[in-house]
PDB file of C-alpha atoms in Angstrom:
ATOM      1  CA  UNK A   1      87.903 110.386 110.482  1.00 63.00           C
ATOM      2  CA  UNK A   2      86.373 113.363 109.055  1.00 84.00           C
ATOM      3  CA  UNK A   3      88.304 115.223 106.061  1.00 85.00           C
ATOM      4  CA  UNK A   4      90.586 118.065 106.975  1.00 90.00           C
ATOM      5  CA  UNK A   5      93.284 120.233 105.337  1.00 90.00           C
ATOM      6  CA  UNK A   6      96.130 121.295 107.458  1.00 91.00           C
ATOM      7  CA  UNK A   7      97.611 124.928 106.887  1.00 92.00           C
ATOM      8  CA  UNK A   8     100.005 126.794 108.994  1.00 93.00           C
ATOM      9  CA  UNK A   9      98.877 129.706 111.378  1.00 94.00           C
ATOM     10  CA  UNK A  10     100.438 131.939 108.671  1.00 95.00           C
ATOM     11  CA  UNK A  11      98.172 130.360 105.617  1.00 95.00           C
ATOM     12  CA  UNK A  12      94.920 130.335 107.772  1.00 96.00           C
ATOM     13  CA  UNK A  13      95.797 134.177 108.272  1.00 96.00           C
ATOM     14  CA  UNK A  14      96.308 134.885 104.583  1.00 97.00           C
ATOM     15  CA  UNK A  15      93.391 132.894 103.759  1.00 97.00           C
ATOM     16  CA  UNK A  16      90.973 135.267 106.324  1.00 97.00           C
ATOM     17  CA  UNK A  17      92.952 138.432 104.406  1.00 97.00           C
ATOM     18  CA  UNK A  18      92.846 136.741 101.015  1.00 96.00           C
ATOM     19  CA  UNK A  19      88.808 135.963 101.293  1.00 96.00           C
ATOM     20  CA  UNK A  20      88.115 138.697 103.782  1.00 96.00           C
ATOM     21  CA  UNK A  21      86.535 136.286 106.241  1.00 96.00           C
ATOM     22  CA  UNK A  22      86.541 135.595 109.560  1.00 96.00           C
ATOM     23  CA  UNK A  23      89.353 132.785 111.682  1.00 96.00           C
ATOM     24  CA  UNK A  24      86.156 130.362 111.813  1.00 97.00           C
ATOM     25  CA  UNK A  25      85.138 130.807 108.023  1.00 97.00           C
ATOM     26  CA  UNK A  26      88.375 129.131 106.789  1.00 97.00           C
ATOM     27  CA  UNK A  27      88.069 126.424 109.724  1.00 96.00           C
ATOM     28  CA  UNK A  28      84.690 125.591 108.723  1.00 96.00           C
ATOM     29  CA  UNK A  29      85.837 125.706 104.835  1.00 96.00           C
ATOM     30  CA  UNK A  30      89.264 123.122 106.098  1.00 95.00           C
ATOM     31  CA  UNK A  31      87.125 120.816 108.182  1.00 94.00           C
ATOM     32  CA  UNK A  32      84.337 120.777 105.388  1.00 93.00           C
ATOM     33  CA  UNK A  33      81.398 122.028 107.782  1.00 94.00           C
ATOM     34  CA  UNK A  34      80.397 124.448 104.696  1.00 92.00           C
ATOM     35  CA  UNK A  35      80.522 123.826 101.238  1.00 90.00           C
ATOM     36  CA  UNK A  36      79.671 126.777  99.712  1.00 94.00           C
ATOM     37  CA  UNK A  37      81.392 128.375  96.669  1.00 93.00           C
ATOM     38  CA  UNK A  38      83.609 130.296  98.894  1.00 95.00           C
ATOM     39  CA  UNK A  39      84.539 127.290 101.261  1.00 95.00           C
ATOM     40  CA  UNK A  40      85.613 125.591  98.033  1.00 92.00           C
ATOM     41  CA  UNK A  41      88.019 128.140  96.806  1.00 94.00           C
ATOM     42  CA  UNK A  42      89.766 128.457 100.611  1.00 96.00           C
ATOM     43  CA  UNK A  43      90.385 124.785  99.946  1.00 94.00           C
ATOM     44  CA  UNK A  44      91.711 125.179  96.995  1.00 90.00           C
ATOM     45  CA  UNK A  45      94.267 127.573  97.355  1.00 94.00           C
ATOM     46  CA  UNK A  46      94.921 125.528 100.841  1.00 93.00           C
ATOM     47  CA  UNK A  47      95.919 123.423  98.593  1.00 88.00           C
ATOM     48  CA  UNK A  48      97.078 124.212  95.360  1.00 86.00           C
ATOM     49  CA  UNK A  49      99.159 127.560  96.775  1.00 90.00           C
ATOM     50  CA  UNK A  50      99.542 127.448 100.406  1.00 91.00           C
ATOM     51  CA  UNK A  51     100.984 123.645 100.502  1.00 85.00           C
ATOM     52  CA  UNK A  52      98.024 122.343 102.612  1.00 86.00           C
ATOM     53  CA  UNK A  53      98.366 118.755 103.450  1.00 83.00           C
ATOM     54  CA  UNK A  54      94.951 116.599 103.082  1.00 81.00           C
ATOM     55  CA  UNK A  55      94.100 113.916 105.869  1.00 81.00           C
ATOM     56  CA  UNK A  56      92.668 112.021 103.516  1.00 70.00           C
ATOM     57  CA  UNK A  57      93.419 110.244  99.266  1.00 69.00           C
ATOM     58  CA  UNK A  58      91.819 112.209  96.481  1.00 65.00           C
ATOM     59  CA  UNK A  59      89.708 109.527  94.987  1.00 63.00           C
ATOM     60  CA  UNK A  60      91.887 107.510  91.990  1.00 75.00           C
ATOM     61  CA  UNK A  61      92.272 108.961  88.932  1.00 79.00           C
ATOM     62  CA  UNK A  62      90.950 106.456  86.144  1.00 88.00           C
ATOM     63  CA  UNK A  63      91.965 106.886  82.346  1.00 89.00           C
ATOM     64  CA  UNK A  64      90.387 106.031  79.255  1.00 92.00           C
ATOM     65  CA  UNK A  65      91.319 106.024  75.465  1.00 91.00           C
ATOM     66  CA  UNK A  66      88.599 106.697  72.812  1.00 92.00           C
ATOM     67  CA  UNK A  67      90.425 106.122  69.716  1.00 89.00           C
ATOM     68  CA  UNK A  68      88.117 106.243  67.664  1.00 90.00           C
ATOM     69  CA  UNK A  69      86.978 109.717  69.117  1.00 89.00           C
ATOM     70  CA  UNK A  70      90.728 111.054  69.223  1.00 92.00           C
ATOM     71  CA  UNK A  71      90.404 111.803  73.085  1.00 93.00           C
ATOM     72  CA  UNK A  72      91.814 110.741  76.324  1.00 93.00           C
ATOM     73  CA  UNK A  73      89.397 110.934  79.539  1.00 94.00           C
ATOM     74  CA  UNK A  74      90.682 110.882  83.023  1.00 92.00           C
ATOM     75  CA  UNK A  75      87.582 111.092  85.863  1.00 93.00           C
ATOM     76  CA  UNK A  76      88.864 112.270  89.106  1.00 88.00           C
ATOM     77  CA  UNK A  77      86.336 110.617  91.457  1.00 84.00           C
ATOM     78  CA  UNK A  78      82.496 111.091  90.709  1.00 86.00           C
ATOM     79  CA  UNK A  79      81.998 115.069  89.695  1.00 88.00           C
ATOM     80  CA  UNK A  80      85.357 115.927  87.922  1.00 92.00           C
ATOM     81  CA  UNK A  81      86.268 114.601  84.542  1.00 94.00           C
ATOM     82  CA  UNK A  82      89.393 115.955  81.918  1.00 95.00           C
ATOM     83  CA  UNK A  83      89.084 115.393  78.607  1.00 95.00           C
ATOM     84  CA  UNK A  84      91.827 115.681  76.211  1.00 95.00           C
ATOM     85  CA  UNK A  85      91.451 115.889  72.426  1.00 94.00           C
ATOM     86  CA  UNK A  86      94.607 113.651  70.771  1.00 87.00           C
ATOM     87  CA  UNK A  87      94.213 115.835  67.829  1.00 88.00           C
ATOM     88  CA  UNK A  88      95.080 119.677  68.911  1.00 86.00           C
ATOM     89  CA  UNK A  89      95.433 119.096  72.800  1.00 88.00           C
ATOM     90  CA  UNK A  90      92.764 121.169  73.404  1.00 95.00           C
ATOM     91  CA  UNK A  91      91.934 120.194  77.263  1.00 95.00           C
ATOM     92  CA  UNK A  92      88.383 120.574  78.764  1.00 96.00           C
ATOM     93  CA  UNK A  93      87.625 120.213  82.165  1.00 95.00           C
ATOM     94  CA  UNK A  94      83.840 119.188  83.511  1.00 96.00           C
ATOM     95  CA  UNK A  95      82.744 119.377  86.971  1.00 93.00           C
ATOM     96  CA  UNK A  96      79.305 117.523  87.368  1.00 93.00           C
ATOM     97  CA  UNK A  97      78.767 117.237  83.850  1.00 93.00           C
ATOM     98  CA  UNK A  98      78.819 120.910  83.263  1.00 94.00           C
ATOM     99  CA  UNK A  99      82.265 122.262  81.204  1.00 95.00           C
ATOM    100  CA  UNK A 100      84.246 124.328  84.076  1.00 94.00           C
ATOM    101  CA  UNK A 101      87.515 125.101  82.047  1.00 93.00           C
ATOM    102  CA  UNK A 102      89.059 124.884  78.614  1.00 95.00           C
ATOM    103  CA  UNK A 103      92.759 125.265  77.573  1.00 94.00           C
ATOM    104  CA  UNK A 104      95.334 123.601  74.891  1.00 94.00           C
ATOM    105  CA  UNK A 105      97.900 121.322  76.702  1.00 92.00           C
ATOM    106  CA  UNK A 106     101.200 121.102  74.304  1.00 89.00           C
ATOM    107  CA  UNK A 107     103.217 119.566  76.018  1.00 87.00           C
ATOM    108  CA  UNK A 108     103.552 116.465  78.474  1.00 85.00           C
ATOM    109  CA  UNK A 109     104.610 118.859  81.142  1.00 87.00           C
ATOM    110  CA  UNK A 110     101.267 121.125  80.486  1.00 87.00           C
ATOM    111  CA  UNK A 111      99.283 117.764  80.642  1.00 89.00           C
ATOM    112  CA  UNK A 112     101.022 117.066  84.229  1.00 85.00           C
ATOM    113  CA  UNK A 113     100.734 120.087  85.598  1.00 84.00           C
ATOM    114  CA  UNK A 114      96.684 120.784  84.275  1.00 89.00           C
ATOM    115  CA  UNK A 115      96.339 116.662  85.915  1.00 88.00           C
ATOM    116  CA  UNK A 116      97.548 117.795  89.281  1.00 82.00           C
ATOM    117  CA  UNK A 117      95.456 120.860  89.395  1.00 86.00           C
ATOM    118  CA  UNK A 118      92.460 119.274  88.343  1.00 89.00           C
ATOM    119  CA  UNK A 119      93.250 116.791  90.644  1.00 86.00           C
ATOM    120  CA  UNK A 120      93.334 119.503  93.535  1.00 82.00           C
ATOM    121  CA  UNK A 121      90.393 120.979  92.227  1.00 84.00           C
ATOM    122  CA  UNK A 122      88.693 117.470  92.730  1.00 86.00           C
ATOM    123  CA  UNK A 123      89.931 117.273  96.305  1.00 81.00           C
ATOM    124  CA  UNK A 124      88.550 120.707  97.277  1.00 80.00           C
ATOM    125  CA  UNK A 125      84.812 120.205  96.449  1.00 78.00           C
TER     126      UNK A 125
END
């Protein structure tokens, strides 16, 4: 089965408003025909804002400890990787080896919330 985000007729309208694109730009951004920068933000906010529903498991999320470096990494299939520093929270996010975000995580909560976007994030490309 190929991947596919489901949206409502309402959040495939907003999406053509919100991107200023046509019905069969956001299809071909759900169903994964394109891949461009654009077709990765519709899926994203599919997502992460409009409560899309995936037809498919974001690849597992796998954790490691570097104690000796102070950091935590979590990879979220091949491209997307969080690393946390134990020492200050700061919180950097790398999408194919390149550093995409930065932000300080203080709390558990923070962490949780920055895991499930990055995990979205992950799921969109």
């Amino acid at each position: 089965m190929d991947k596919r985000i489901y949206v409502t007729e309402d959040a495939k309208k907003h999406l053509c408003e919100l991107f200023k694109c046509s019905r069969v730009t956001v299809w071909n951004a759900l169903t994964f025909k394109f891949n461009s920068d654009r077709a990765r933000k519709i899926r994203y906010v599919a997502l992460t804002q409009l409560h899309g529903v995936a037809n498919w498991q974001g690849d597992e999320m796998e954790t490691t400890h570097e104690t000796s470096d102070g950091t935590m990494t979590q990879t979220f299939g091949k491209r997307v990787k969080l690393v946390v520093s134990l020492h200050g929270g700061l919180a950097t996010v790398y999408v194919d080896g390149a550093q995409h975000t930065q932000e300080r995580v203080n709390t558990i909560p923070d962490l949780m919330r920055l895991q499930s976007r990055v995990s979205s994030m992950a799921m969109s490309l």
